[in-house]
Short mmCIF file of N, CA and C in Angstrom, two decimals:
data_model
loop_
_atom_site.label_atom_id
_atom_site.label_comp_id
_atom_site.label_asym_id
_atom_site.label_seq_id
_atom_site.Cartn_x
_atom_site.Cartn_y
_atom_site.Cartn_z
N UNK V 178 31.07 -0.43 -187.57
CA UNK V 178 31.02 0.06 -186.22
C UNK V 178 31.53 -1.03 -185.28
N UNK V 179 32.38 -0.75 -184.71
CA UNK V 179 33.11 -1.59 -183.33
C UNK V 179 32.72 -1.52 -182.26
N UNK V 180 32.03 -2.30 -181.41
CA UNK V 180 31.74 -1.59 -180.01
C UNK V 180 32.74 -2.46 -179.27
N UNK V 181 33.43 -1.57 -177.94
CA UNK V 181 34.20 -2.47 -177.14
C UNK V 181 33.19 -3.05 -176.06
N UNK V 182 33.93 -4.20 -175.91
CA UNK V 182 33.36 -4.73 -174.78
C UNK V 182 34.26 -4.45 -173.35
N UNK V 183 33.63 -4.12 -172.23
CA UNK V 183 34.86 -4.04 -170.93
C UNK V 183 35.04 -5.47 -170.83
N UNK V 184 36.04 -4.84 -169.92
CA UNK V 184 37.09 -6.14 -169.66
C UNK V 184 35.94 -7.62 -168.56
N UNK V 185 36.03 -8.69 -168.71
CA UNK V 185 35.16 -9.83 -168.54
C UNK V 185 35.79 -10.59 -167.35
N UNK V 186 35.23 -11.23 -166.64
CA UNK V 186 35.78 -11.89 -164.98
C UNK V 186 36.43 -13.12 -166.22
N UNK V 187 36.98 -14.02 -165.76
CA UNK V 187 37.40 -15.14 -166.48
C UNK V 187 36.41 -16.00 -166.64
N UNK V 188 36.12 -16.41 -167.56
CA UNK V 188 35.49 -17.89 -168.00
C UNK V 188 33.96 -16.77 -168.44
N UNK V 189 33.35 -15.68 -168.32
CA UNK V 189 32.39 -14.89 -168.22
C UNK V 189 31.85 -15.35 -170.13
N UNK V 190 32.57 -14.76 -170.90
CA UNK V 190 32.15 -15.29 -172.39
C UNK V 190 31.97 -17.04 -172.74
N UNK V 191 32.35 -17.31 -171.55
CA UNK V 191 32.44 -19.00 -172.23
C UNK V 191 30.83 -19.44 -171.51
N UNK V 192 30.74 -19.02 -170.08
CA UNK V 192 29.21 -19.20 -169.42
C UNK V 192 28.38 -18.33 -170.09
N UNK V 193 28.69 -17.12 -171.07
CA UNK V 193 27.81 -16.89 -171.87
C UNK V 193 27.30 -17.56 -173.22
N UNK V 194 28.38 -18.19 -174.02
CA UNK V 194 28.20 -19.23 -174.76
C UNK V 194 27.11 -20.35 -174.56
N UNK V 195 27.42 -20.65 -173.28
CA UNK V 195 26.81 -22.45 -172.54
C UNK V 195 25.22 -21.47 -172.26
N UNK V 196 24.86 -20.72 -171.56
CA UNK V 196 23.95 -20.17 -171.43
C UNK V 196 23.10 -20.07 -172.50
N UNK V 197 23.69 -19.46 -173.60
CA UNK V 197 22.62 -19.08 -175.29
C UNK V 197 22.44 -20.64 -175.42
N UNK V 198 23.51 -21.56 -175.38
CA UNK V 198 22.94 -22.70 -175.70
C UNK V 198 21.90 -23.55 -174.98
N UNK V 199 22.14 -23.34 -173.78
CA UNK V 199 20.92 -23.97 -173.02
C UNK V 199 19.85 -23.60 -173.34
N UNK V 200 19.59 -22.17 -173.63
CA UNK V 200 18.44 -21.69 -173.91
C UNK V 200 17.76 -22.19 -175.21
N UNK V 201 18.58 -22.23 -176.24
CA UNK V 201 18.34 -23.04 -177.48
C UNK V 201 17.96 -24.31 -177.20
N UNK V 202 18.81 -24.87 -176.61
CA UNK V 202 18.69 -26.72 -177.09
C UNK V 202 16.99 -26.91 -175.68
N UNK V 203 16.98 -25.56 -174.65
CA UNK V 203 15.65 -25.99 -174.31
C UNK V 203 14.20 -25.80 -175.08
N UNK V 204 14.52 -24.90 -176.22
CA UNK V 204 13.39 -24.63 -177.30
C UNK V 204 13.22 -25.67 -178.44
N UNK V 205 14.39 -26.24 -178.17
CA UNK V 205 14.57 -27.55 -179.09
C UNK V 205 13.62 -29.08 -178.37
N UNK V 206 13.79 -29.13 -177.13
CA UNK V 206 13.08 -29.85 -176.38
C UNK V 206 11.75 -29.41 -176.30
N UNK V 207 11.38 -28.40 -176.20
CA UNK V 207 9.79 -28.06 -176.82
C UNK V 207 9.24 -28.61 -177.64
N UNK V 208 10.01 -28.30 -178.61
CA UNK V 208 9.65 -29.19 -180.30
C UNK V 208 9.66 -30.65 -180.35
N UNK V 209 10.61 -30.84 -179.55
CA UNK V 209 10.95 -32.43 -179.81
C UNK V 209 9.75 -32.85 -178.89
N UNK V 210 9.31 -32.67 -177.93
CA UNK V 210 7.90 -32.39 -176.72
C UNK V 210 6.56 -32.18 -177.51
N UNK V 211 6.78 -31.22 -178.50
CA UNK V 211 5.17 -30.98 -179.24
C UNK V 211 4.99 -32.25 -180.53
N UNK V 212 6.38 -32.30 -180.49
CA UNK V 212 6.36 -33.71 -182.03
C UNK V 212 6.06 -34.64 -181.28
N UNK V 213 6.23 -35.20 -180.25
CA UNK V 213 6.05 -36.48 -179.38
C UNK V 213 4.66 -37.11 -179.15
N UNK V 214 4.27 -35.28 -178.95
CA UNK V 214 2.74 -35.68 -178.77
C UNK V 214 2.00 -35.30 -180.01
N UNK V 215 2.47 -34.89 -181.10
CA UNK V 215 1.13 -35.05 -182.49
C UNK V 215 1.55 -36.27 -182.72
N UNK V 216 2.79 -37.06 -182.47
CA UNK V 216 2.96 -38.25 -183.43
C UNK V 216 2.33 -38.70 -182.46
N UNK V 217 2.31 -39.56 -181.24
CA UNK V 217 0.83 -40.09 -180.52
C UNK V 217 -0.06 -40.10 -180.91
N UNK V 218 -0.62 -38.68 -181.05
CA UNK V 218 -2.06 -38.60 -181.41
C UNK V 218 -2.53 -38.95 -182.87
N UNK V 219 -1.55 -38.71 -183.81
CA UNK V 219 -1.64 -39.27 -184.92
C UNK V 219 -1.67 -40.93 -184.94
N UNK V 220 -0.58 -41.54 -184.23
CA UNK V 220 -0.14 -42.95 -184.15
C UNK V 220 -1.35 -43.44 -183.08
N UNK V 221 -1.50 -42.62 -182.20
CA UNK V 221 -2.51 -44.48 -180.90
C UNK V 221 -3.51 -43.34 -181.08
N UNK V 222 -4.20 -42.15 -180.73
CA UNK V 222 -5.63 -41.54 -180.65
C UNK V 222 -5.94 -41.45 -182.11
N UNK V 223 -5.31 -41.91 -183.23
CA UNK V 223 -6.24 -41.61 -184.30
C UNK V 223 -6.50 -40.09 -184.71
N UNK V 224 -5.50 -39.10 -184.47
CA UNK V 224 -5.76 -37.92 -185.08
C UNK V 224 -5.51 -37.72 -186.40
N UNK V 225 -6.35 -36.69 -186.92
CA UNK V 225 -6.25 -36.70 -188.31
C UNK V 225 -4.49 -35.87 -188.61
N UNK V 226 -4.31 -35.49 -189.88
CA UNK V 226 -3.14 -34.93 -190.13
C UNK V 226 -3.62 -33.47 -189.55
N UNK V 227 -4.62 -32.83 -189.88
CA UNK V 227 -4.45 -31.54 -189.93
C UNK V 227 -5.27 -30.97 -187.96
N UNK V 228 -5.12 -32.09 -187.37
CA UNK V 228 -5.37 -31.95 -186.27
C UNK V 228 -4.58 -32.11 -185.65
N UNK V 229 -3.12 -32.99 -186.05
CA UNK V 229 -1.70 -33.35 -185.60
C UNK V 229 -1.08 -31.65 -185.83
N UNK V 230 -1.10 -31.19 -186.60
CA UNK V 230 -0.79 -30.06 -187.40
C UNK V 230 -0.92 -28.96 -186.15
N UNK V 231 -2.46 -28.45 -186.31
CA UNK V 231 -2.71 -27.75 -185.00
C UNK V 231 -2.39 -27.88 -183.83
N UNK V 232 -2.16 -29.37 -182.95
CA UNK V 232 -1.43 -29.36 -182.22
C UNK V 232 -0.53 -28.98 -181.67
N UNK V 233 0.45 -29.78 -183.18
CA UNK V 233 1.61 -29.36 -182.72
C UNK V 233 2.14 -27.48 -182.68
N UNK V 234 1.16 -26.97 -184.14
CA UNK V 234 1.32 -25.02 -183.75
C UNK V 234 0.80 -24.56 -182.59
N UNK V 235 -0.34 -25.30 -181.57
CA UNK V 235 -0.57 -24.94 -179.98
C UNK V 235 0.46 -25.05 -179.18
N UNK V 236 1.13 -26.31 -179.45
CA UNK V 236 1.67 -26.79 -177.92
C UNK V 236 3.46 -25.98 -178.47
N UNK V 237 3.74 -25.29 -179.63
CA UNK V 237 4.77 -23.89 -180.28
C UNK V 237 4.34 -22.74 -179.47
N UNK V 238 3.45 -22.28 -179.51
CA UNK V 238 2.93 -21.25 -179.32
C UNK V 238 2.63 -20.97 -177.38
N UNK V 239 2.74 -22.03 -177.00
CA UNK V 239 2.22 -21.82 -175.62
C UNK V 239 3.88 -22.37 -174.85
N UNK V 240 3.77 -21.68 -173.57
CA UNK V 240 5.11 -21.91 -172.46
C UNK V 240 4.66 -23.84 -172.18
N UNK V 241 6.15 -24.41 -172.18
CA UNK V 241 6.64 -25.93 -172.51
C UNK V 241 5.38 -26.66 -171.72
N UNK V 242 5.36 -26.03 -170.48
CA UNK V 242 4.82 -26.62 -169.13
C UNK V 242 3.27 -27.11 -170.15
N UNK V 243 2.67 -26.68 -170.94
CA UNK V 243 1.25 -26.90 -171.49
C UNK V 243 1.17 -28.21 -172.33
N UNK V 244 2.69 -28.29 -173.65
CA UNK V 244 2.38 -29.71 -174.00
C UNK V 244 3.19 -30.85 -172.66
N UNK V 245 3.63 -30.56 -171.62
CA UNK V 245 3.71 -31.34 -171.00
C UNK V 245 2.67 -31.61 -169.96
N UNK V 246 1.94 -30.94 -169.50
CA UNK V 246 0.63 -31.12 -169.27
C UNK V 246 -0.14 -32.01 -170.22
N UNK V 247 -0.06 -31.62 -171.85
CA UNK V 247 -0.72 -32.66 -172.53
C UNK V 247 -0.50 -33.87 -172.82
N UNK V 248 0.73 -34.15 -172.25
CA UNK V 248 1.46 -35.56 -172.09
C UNK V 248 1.20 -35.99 -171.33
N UNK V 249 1.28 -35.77 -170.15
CA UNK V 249 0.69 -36.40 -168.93
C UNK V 249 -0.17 -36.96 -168.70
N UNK V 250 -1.40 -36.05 -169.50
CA UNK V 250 -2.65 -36.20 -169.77
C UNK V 250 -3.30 -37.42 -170.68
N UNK V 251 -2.80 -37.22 -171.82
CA UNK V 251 -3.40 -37.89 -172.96
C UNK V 251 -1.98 -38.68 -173.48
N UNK V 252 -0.63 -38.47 -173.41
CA UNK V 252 0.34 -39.14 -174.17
C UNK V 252 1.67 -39.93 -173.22
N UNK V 253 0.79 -40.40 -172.41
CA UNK V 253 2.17 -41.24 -171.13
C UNK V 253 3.73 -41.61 -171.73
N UNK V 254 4.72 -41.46 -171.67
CA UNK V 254 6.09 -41.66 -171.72
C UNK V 254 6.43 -42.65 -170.57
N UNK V 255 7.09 -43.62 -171.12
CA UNK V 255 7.85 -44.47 -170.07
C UNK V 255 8.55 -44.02 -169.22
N UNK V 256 8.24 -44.13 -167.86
CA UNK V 256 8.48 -43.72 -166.08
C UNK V 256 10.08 -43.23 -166.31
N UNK V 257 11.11 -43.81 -166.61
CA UNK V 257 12.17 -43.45 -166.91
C UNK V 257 12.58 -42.12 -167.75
N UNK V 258 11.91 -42.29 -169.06
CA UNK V 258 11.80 -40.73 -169.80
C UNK V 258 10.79 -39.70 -169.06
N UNK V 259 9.83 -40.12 -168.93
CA UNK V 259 8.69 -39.22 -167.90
C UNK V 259 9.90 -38.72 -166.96
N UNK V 260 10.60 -38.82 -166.15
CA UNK V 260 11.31 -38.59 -164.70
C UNK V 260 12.75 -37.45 -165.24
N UNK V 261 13.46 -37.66 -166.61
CA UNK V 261 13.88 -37.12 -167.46
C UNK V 261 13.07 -35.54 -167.80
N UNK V 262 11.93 -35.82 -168.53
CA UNK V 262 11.07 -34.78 -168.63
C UNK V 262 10.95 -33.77 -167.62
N UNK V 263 10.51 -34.28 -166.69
CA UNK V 263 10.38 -33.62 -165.79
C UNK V 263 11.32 -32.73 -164.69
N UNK V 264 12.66 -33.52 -164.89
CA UNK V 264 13.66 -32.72 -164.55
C UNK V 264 14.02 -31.91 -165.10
N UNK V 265 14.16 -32.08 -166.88
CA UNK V 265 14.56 -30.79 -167.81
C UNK V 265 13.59 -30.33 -167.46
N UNK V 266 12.02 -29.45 -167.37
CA UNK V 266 11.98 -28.95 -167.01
C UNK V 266 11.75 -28.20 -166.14
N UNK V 267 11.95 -28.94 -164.98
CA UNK V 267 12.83 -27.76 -163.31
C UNK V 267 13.70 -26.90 -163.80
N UNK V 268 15.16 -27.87 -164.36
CA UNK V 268 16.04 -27.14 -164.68
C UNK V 268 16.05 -25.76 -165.85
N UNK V 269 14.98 -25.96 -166.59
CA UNK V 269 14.69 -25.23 -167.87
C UNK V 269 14.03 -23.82 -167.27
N UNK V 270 13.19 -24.19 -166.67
CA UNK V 270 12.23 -23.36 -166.09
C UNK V 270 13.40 -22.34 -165.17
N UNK V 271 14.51 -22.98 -164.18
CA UNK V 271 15.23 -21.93 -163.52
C UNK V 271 15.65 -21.25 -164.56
N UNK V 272 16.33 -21.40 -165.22
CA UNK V 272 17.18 -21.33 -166.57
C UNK V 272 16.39 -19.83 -167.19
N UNK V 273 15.51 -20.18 -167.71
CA UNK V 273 14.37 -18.90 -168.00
C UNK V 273 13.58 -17.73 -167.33
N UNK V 274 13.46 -18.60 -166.11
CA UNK V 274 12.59 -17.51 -165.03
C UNK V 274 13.42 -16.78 -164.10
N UNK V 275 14.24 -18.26 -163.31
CA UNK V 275 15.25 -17.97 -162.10
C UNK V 275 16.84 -17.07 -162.65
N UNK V 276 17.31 -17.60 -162.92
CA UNK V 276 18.58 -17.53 -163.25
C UNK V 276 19.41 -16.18 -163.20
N UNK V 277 18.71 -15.10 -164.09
CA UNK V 277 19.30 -13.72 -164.50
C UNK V 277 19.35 -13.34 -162.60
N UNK V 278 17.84 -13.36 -162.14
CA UNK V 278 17.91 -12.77 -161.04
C UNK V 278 18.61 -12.84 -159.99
N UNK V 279 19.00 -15.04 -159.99
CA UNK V 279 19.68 -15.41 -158.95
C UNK V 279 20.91 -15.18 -159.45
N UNK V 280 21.42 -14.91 -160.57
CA UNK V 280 23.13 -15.22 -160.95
C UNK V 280 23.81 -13.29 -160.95
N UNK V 281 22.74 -11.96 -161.19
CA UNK V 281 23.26 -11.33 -161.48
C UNK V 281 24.06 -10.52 -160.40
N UNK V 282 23.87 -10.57 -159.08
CA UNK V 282 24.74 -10.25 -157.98
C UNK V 282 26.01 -10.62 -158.04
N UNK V 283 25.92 -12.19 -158.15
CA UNK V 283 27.16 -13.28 -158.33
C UNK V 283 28.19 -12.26 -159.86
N UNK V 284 27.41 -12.77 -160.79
CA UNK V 284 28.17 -12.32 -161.71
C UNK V 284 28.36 -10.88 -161.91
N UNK V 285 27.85 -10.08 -161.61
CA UNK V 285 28.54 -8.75 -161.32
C UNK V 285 30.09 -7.97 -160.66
N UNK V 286 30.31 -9.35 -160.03
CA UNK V 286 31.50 -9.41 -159.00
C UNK V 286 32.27 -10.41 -159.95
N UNK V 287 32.25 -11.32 -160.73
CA UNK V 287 32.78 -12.35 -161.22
C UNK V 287 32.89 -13.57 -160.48
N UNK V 288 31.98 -13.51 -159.22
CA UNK V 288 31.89 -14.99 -159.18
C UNK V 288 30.71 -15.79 -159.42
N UNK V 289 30.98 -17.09 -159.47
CA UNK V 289 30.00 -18.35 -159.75
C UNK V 289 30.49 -19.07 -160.44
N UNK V 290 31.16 -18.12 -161.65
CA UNK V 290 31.14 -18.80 -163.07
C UNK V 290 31.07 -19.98 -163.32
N UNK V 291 32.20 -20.79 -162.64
CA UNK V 291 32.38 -21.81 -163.09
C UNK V 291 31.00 -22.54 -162.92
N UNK V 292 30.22 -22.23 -161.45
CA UNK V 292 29.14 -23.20 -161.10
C UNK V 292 27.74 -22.68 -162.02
N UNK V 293 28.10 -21.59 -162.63
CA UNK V 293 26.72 -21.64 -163.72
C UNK V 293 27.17 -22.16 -164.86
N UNK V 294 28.45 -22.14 -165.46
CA UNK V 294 29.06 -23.10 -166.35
C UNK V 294 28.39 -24.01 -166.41
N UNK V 295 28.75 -24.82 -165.74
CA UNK V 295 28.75 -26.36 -164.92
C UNK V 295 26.95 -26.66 -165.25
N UNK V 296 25.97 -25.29 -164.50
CA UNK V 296 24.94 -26.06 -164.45
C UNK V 296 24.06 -25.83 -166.22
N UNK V 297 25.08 -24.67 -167.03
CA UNK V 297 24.60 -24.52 -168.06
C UNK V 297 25.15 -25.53 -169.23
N UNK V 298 26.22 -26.19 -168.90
CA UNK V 298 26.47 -27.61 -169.30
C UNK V 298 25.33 -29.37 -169.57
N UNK V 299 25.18 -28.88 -168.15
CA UNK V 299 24.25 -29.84 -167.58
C UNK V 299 23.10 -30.18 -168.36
N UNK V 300 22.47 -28.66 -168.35
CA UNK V 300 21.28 -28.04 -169.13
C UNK V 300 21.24 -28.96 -170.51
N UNK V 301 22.14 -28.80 -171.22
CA UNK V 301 22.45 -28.56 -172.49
C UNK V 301 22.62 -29.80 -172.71
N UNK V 302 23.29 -31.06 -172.27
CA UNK V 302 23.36 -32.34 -172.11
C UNK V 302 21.99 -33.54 -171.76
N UNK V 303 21.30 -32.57 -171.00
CA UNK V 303 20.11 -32.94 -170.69
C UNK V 303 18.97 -32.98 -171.70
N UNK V 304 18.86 -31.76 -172.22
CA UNK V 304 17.71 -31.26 -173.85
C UNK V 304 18.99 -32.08 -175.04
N UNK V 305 20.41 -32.65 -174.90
CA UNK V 305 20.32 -33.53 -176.39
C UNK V 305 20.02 -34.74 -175.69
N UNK V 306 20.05 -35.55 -174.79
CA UNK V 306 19.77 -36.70 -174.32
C UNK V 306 18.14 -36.83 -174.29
N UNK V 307 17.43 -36.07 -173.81
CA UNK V 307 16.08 -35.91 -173.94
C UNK V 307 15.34 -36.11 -175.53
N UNK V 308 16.00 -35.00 -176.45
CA UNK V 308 15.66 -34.90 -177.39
C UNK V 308 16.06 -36.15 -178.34
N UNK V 309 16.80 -36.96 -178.21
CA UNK V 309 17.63 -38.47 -178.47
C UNK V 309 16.35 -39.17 -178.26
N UNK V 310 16.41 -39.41 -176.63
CA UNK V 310 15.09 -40.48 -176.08
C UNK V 310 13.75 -40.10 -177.11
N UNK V 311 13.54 -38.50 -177.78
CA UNK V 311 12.03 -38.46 -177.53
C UNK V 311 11.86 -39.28 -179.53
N UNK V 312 13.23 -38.85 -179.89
CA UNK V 312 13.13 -39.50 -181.18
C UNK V 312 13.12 -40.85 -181.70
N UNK V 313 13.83 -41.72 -180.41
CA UNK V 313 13.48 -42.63 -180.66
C UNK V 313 12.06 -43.37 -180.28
N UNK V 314 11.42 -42.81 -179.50
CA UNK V 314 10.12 -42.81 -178.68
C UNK V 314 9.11 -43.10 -180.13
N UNK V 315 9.19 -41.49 -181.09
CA UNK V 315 8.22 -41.62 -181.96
C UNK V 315 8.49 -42.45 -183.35
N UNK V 316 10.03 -42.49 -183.17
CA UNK V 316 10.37 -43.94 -184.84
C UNK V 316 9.50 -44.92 -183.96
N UNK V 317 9.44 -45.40 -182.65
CA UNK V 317 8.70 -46.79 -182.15
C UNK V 317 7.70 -46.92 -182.29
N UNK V 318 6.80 -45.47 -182.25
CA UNK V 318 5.16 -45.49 -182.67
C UNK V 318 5.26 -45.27 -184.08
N UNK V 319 5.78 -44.81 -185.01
CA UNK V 319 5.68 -44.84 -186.09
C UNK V 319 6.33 -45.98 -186.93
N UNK V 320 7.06 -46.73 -186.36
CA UNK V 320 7.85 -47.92 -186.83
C UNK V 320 8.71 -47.52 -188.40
N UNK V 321 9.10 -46.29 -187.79
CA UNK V 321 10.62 -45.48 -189.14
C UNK V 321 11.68 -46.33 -188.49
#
């Protein structure tokens, strides 16, 4: 079965591309966010394995904003990555909540593109640089 697609404003499949990916590489920053903080709690609070475990299936299971709450809380990141964090997710959060609503007027007509491109680029550059910092974060507490 073939379905056609109508005809697309320019650049429309490519900001759809950058888009799926932002959305990915920000579920990827979740993970890399929930690993950050069982390896902490494993490495400086002394958690057991199967309490690292649960953790980390809570802070899966719940919207990002919760293990970053539990970071804040109990697992501090250096002011520099903290400030990082916290921007991915502003940007993550439009990305998921904002975005369809604010972009679908725009893109209905074919414009923006380029500037949701651009900010779904951004996105996406941001969760591998993040996800970079958070790995090297936990080889330092784990000394891999």
């Amino acid at each position: 079965m073939t379905i056609e697609i109508p005809d697309q404003p320019e650049g429309f499949a490519t900001l759809c591309e950058m888009t799926g990916l932002a959305v990915m590489l920000g579920q990827k920053v979740q993970y890399a966010l929930a690993g950050y903080f069982a390896t902490y709690s494993g490495a400086k609070l002394g958690a057991t394995v199967d309490a690292v475990k649960a953790q980390m299936a809570s802070h899966l299971s719940k919207p990002m904003g919760a293990v970053i709450g539990d970071i804040d809380k109990h697992a501090p990141l250096a002011p520099e990555i903290w400030e990082k964090v916290k921007s991915f997710q502003t940007e993550r959060n439009w990305l998921v909540h904002d975005f369809d609503e604010e972009a679908t007027p725009h893109l209905a007509v074919g414009e923006k593109i380029p500037d949701y491109t651009t900010r779904m680029e951004s996105i996406a550059g941001a969760a591998l640089e993040l996800m970079q910092l958070l790995d090297g974060v936990g080889k330092d507490l784990t000394g891999v």
